[in-house]
Coordinates of C-alpha atoms in Angstrom, one line a residue:
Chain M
X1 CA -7.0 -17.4 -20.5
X2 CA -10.5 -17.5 -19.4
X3 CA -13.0 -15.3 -21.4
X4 CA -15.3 -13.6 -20.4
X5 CA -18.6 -11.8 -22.4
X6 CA -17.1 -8.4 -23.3
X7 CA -19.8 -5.6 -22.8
X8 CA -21.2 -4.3 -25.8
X9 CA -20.0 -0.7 -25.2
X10 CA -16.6 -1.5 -24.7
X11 CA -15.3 -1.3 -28.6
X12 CA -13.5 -4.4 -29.9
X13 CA -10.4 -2.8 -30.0
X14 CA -10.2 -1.7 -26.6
X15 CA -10.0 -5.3 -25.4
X16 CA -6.7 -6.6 -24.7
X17 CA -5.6 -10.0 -23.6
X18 CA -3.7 -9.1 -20.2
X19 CA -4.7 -10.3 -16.9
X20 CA -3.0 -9.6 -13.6
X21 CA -4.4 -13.6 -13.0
X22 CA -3.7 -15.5 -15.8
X23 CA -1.4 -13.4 -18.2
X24 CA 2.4 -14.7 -18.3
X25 CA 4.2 -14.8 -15.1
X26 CA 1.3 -14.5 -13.3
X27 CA 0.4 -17.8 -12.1
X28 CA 2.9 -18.9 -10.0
X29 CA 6.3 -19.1 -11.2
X30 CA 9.7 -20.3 -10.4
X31 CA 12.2 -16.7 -10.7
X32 CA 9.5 -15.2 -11.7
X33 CA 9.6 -11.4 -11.9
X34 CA 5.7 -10.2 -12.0
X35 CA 6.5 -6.5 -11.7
X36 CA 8.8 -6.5 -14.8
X37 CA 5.8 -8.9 -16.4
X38 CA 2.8 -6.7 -16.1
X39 CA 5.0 -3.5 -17.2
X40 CA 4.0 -4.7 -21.0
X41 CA 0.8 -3.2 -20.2
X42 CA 2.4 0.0 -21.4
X43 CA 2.8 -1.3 -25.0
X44 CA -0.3 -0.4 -25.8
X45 CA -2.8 2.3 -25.5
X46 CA -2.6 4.2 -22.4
X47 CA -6.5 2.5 -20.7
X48 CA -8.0 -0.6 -22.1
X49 CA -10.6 -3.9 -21.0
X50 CA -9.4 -6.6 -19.4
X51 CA -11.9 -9.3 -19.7
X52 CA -10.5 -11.2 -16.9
X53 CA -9.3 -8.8 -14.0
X54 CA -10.0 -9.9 -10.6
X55 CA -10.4 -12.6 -8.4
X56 CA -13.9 -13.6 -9.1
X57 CA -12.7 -13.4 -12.9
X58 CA -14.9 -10.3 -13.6
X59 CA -13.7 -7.9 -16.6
X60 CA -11.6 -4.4 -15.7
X61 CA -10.9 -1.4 -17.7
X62 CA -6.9 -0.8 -16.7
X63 CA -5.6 2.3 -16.1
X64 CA -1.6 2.0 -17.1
X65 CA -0.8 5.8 -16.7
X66 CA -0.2 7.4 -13.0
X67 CA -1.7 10.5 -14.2
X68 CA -5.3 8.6 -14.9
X69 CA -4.7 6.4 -11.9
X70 CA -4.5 9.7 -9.5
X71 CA -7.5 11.4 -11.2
X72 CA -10.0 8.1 -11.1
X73 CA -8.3 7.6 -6.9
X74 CA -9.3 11.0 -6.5
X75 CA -12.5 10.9 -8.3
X76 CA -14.3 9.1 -5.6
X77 CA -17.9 10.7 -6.8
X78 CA -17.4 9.1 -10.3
X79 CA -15.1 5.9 -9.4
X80 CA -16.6 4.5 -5.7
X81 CA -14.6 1.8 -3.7
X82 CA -17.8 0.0 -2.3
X83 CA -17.4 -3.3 -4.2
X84 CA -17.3 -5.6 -1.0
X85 CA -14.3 -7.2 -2.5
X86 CA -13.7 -9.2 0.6
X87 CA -17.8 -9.9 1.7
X88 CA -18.6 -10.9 -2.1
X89 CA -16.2 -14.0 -1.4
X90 CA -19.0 -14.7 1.4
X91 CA -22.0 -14.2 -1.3
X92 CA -22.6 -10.9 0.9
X93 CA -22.2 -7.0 0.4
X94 CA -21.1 -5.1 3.6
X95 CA -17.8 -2.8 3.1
X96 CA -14.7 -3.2 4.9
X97 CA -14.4 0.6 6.6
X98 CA -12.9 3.0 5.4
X99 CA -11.6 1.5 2.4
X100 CA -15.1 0.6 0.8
X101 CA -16.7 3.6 1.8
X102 CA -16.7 6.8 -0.3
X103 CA -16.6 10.1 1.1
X104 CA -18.5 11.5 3.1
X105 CA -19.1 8.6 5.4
X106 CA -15.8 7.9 4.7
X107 CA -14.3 10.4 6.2
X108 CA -15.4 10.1 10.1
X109 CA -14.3 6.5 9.6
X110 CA -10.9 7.7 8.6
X111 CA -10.5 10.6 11.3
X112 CA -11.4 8.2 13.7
X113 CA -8.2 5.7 12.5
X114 CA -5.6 8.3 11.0
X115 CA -4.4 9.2 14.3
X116 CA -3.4 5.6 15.4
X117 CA -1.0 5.1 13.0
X118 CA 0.0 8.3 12.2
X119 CA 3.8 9.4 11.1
X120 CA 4.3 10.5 14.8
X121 CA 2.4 7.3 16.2
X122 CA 5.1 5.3 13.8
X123 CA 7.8 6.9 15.1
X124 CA 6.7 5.6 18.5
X125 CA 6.1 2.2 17.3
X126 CA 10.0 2.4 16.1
X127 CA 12.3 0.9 18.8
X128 CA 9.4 -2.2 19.3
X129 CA 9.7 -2.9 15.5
X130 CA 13.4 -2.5 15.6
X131 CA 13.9 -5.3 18.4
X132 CA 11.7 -7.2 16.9
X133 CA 13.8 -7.4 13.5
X134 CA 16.6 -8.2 15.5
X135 CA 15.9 -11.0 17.6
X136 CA 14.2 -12.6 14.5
X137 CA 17.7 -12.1 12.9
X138 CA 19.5 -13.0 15.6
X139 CA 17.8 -16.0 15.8
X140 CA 18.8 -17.5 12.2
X141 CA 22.2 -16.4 12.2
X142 CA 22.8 -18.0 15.9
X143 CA 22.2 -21.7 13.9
X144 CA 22.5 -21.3 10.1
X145 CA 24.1 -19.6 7.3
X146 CA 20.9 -19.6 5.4
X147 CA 16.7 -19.2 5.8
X148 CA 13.7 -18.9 4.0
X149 CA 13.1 -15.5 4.3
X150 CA 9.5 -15.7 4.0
X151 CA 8.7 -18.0 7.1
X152 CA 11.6 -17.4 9.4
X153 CA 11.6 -13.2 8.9
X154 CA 9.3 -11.5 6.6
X155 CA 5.8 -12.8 8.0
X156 CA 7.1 -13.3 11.5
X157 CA 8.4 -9.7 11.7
X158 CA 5.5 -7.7 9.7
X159 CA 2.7 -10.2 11.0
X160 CA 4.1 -9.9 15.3
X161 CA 4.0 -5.9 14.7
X162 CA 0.8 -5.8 13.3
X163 CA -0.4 -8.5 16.0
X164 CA 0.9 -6.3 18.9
X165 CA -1.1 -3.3 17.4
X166 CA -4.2 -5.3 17.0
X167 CA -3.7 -6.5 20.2
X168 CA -3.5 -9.9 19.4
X169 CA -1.0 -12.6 20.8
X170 CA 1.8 -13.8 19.0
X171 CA 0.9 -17.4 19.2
X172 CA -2.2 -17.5 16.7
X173 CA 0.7 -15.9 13.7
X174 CA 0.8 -18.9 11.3
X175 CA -2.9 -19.5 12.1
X176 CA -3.4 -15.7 11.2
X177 CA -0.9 -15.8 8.2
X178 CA -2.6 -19.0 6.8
X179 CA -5.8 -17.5 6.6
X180 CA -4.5 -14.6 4.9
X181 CA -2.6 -16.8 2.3
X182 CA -5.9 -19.0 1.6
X183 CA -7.8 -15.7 1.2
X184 CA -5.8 -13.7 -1.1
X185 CA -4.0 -16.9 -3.3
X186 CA -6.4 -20.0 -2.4
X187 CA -9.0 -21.1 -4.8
X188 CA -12.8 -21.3 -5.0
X189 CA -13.1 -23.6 -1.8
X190 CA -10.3 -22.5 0.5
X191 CA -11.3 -18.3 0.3
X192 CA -14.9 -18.7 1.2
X193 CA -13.7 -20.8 4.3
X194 CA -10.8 -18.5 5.4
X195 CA -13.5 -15.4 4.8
X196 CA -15.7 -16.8 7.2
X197 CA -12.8 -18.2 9.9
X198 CA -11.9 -14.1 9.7
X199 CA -15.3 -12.8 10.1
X200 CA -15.7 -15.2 13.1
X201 CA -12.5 -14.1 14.4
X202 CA -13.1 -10.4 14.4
X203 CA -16.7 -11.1 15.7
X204 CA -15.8 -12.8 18.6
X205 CA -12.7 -10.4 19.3
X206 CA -15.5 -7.4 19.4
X207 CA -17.3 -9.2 21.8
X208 CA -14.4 -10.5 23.8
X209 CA -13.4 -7.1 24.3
X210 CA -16.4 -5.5 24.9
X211 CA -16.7 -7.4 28.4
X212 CA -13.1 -7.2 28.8
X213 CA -11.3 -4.1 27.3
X214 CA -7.5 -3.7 27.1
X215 CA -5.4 -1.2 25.5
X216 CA -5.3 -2.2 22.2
X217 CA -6.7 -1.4 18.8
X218 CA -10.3 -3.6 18.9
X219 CA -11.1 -2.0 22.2
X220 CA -10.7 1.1 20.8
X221 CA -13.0 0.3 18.3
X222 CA -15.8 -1.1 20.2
X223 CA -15.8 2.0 22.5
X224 CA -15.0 5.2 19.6
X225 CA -18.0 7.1 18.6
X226 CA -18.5 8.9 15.5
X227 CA -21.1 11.4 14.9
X228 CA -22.3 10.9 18.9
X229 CA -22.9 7.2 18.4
X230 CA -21.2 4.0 19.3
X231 CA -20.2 1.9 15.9
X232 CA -22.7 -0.7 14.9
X233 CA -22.0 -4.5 15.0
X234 CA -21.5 -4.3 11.2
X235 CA -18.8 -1.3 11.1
X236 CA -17.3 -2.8 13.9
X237 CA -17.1 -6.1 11.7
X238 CA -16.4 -3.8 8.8
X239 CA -13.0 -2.5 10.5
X240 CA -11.9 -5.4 12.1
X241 CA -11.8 -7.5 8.7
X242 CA -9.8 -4.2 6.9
X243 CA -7.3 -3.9 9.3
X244 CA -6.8 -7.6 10.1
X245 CA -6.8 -8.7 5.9
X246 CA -4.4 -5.3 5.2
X247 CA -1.3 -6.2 7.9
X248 CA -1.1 -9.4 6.6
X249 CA 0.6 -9.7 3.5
X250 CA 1.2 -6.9 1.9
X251 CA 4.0 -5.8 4.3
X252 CA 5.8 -9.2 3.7
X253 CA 5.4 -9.6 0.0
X254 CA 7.5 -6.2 -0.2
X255 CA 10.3 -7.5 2.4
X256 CA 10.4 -10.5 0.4
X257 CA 10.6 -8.8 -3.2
X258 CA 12.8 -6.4 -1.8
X259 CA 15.6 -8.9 -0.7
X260 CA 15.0 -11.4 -3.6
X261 CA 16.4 -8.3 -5.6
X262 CA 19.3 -7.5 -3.5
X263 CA 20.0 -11.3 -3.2
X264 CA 20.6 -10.8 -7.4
X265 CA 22.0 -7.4 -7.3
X266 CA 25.4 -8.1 -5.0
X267 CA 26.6 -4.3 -6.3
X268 CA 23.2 -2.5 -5.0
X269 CA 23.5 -4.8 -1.8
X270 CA 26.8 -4.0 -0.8
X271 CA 26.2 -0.7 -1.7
X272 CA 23.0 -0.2 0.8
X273 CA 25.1 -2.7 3.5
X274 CA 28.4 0.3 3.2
X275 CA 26.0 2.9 3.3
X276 CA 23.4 2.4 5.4
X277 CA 21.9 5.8 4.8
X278 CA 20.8 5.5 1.0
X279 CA 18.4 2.6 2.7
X280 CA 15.7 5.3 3.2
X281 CA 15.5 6.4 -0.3
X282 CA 16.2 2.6 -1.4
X283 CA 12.9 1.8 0.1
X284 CA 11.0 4.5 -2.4
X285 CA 12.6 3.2 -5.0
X286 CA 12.1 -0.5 -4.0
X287 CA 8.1 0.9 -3.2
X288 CA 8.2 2.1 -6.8
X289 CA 9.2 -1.4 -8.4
X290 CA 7.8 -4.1 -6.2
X291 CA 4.5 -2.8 -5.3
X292 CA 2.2 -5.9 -3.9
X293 CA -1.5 -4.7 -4.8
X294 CA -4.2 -3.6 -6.9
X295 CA -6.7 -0.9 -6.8
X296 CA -10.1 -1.6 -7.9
X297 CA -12.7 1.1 -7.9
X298 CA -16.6 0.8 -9.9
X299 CA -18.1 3.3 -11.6
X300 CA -21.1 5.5 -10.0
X301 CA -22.5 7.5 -13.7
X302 CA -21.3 6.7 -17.5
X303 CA -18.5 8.8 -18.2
X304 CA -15.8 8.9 -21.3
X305 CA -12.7 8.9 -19.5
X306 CA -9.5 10.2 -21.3
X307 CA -11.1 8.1 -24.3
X308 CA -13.0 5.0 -22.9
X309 CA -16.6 4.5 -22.9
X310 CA -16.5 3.5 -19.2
X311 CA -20.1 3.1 -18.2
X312 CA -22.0 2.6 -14.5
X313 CA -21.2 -0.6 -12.7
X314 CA -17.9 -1.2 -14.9
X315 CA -14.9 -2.0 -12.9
X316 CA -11.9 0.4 -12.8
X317 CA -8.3 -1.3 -12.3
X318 CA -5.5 1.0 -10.8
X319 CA -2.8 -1.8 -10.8
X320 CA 0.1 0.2 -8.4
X321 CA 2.7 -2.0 -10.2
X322 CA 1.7 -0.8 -13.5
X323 CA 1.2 3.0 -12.6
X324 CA 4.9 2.6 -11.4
X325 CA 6.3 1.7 -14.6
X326 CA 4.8 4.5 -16.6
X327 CA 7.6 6.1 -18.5
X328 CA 5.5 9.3 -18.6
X329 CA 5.9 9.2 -14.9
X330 CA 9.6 7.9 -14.3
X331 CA 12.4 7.9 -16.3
X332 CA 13.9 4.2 -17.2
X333 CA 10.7 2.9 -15.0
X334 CA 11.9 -0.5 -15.9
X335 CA 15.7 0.2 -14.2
X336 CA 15.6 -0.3 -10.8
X337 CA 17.8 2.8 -9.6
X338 CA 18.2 3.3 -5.6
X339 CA 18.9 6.8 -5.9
X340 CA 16.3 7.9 -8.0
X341 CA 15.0 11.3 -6.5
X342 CA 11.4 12.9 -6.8
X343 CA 10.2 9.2 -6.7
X344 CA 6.3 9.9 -6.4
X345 CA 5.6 6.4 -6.7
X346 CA 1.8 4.7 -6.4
X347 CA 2.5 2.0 -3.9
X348 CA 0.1 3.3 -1.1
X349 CA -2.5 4.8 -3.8
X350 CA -4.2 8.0 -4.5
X351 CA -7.0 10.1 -3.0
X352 CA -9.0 9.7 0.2
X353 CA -8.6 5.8 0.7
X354 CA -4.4 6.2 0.3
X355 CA -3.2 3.2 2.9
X356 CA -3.7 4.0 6.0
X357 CA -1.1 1.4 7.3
X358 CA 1.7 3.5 4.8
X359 CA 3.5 4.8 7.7
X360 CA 3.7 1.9 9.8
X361 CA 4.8 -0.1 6.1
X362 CA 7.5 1.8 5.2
X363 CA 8.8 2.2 8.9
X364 CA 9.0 -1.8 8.4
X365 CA 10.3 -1.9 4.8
X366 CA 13.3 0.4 6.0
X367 CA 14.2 -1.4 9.6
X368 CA 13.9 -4.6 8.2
X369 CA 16.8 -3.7 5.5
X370 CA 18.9 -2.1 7.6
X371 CA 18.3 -4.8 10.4
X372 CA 18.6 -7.4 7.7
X373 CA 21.6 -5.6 5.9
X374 CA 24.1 -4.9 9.1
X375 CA 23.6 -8.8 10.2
X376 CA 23.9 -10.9 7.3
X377 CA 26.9 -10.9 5.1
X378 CA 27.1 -10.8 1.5
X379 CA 23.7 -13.6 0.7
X380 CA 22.4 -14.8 -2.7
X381 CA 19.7 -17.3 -3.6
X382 CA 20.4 -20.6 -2.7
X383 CA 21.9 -22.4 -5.0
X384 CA 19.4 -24.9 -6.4
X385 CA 16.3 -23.2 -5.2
X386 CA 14.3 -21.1 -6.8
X387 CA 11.6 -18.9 -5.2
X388 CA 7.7 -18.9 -6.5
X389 CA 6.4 -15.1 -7.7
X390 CA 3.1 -15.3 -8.3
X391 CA 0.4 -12.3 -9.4
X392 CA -3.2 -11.2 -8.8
X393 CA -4.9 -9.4 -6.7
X394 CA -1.9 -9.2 -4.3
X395 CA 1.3 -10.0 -5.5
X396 CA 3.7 -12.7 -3.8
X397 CA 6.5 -14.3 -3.3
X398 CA 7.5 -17.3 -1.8
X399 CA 10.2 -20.3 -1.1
X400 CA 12.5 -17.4 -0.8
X401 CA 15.8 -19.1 0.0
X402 CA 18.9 -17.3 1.1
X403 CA 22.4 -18.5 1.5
X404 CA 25.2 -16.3 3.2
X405 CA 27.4 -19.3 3.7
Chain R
X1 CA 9.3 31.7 -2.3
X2 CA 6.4 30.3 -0.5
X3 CA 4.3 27.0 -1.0
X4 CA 0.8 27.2 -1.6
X5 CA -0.5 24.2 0.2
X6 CA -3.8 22.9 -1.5
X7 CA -5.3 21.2 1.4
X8 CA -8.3 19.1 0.0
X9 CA -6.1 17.4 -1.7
X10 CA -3.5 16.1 1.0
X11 CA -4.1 12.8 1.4
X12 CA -1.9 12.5 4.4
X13 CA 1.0 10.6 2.2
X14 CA 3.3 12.8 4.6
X15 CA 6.3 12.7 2.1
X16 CA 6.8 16.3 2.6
X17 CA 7.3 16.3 5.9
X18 CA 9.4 13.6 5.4
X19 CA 11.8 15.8 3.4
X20 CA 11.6 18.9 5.8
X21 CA 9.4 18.4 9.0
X22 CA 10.8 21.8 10.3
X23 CA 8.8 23.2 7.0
X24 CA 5.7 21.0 6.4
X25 CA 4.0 20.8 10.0
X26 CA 1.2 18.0 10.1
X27 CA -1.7 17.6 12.3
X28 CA -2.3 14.4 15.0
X29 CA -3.6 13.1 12.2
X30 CA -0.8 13.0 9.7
X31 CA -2.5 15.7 7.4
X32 CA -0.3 19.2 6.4
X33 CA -1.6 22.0 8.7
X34 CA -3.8 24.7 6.2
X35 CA -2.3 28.1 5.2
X36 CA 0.2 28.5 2.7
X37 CA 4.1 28.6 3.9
X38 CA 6.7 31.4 3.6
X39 CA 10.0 29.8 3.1
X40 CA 12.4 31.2 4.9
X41 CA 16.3 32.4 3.1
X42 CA 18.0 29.3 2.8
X43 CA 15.3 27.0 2.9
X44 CA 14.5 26.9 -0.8
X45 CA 15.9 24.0 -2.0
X46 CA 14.4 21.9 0.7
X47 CA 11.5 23.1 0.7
X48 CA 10.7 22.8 -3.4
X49 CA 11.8 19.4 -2.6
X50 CA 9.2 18.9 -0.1
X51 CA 6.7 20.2 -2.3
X52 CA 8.0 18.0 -5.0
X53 CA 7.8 15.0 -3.2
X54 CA 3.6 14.8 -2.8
X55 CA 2.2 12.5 -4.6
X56 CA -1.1 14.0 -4.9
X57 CA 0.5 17.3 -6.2
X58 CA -1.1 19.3 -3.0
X59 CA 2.0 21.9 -2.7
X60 CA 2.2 24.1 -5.5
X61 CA 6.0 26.5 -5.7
X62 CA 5.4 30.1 -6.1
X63 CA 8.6 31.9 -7.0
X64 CA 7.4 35.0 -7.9
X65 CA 9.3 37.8 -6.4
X66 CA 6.3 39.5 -5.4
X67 CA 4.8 36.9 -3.7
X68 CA 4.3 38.3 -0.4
X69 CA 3.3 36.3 3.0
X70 CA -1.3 36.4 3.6
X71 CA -1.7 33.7 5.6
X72 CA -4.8 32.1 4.4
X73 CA -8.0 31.4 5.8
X74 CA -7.8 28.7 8.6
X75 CA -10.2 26.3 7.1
X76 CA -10.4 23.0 8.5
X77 CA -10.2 19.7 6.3
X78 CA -12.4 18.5 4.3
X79 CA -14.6 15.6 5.5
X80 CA -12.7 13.5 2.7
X81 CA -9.2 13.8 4.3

């Protein structure tokens, strides 16, 4: 693996070589099972330096337990979110709103989005997201007995929902989704460009709409006020990119996960297919074991944190997938048990900045398996294929293959 | 019983109100409503549930028999929320 200069004050034995980038089953891999990979992290001591931790191949502290996860998330005085994870790819340092914002300017921000995708707003949203799942299904089972899950259902399905809230057509979705794959898996070359593609999208949709406003999410942006002032260019900007980047990927790297293991688990599938109402508790437990992201926060003031030196401007990694399989938290985190009760899982993060979009994800997770479930029989991975897991900063799968035949 | 709802540190994860949305009453923003709730004979088991379920641990159980209902003061959110 790449190695980076360790800081001096991080002792020598704090340093561990793991990386959600570069350790095993990271890279991309062929059945790979990243989730399961990354759970080693709990081997050893409970926080520890990872020299090579994000995408820019800067060093982390990890936290493994969900105990320290939930007091650094809801630490945001000590452990700030403004890192410009997505503008640093552009050589810049303007936050994506709210999440790279600490309180209090966060929290205007925040009021100002909460309501729009609120539980009761979701529950509004359900019958469109419901059709949608099923023409998409419709659609492969009316000429095949297998897909690739991936391009024919999960991005088509999560990516049109999220499209039809933005306000954006359906037409631009494997522009939209390719932009989103360069930025979050592409190397060196490809992110800068899809950054800046993003940025010029979102710019140009502000000022599209400011001349011509519909009823849709971008207008409501360019007209809200906070505080008893419009937004700036830059929050506007700021918003745009979170929103657009966040209902990308994230949504369809679950779907995926989530099928890949009932296409291997025919016992746990035909249970959720016979019983379609253990799917909602499924879905936590799915949440719980195929999580797609990583948290990073920095640190504002030196601090000795349950036994690490962590000092200012040191990066803080709450890996959701690692918090999940803490076996301080959940008992057998490693089994994958769709009963499992009292499931307080990580998946949509601690404190101030939990996702915003969690309501409108897990309305998605839970349609798209039961849509999914009561129109294709028994299915398995096709034989001969084998689908690419891959790690990092957002976790993914693809080449996702399923055969009902 | 009664819950004692910790408001600052709802995060609006709504899993309560998931369990029992008769019990845990959110505002237009998805955020539990402040004051602590009474639970009503019968209730019980769904409501510790409800409390169970946050993951920020913002609902707190208080079985004590002598726990009686003061509704608290009406405080609105923190700017954080």
């Amino acid at each position: 693996m790449a190695i980076n200069p360790v800081p001096d004050h991080v002792p020598p034995e704090m340093v561990r070589d793991f990386s959600l980038f570069t350790s095993p089953g990271m890279p991309p891999t062929p059945n790979g099972d990243p989730h399961a990979a990354v759970a080693c992290a709990h081997d050893g001591p409970p926080i520890f330096y990872s020299p090579y931790n994000t995408q820019d191949g800067r060093g982390t502290w990890v936290i493994t337990r969900a105990a320290d996860q939930r007091k650094v998330l809801q630490d945001t005085e000590t452990f700030s979110s403004h890192r410009s994870i997505f503008s640093s790819i552009l050589g810049e340092t303007w936050p994506t709103i709210p999440l790279e914002l600490d309180p209090p300017a966060h929290g205007a921000f925040r009021s100002l989005l909460s309501p729009l995708l609120s539980p009761k707003r979701v529950t509004a949203l359900e019958p469109a997201v419901r059709e949608r799942a099923i023409a998409l299904i419709d659609r492969i089972t009316a000429s095949a007995t297998s897909c690739d899950v991936m391009k024919d259902f999960a991005f088509p399905f999560t990516v049109s929902i999220f499209l039809r809230f933005l306000g954006l057509p359906d037409q631009g979705l494997d522009t939209f989704v390719g932009w989103a794959k360069d930025l979050l898996h592409g190397d060196d070359v490809e992110r800068p460009v899809a950054a800046r593609k993003i940025v010029a999208f979102i710019d140009e949709l502000a000022t599209n709409r400011r001349k011509n406003p519909v009823d849709d999410l971008m207008t409501f942006i360019v007209q809200a006020q906070i505080e008893g002032r419009q937004l700036t260019d830059g929050e506007i900007r700021g918003i745009g990119v979170l929103v657009f980047v966040a209902g990308l990927d994230t949504v369809a790297a679950a779907i995926g996960f989530d099928l890949a293991y009932l296409a291997r688990n025919l016992k746990d599938q035909e249970l959720l297919r016979s019983e379609p109402d253990r799917i909602l508790l499924a879905t936590e437990e799915l949440l719980r074991a195929y999580p797609p992201i990583q948290l990073i926060r920095v640190a504002t003031k030196d601090i000795d944190f349950e036994g690490a030196p962590i000092r200012k401007g040191d990066y803080v990694s709450c890996a959701t997938m690692i918090a999940n399989r803490d076996p301080e938290e959940f008992e057998s985190p490693n089994t994958v048990d769709l009963a499992r009760e009292h499931n307080r899982h990580a998946a949509f993060g601690y404190g101030p900045h939990r996702c915003l979009g969690s309501h409108l994800a897990r309305r998605e997770i839970v349609i798209g398996l039961e849509e999914w479930l009561a129109r294709i029989p028994t299915f398995r991975i096709k034989e001969g294929t084998a689908p690419i897991t891959c790690g990092g900063h957002v976790f993914g799968i693809e080449n996702l293959i399923l055969d009902w035949s | 019983m009664r819950i004692i709802v910790h408001n600052a540190k709802c995060q609006g994860h709504a899993r309560c109100w998931a369990q029992a949305p008769d019990i845990f009453k959110l505002d237009d923003d998805g955020y539990i409503l402040p004051g602590d709730i009474q639970v009503a004979e019968g209730e019980q088991l769904l409501a510790s549930q409800g409390a169970r379920s946050c993951p920020e641990r913002a609902l707190e159980v208080d079985r004590t028999s002598a726990a009686r209902f003061e509704p608290a003061a009406m405080q609105p959110r923190t700017g954080e929320a």
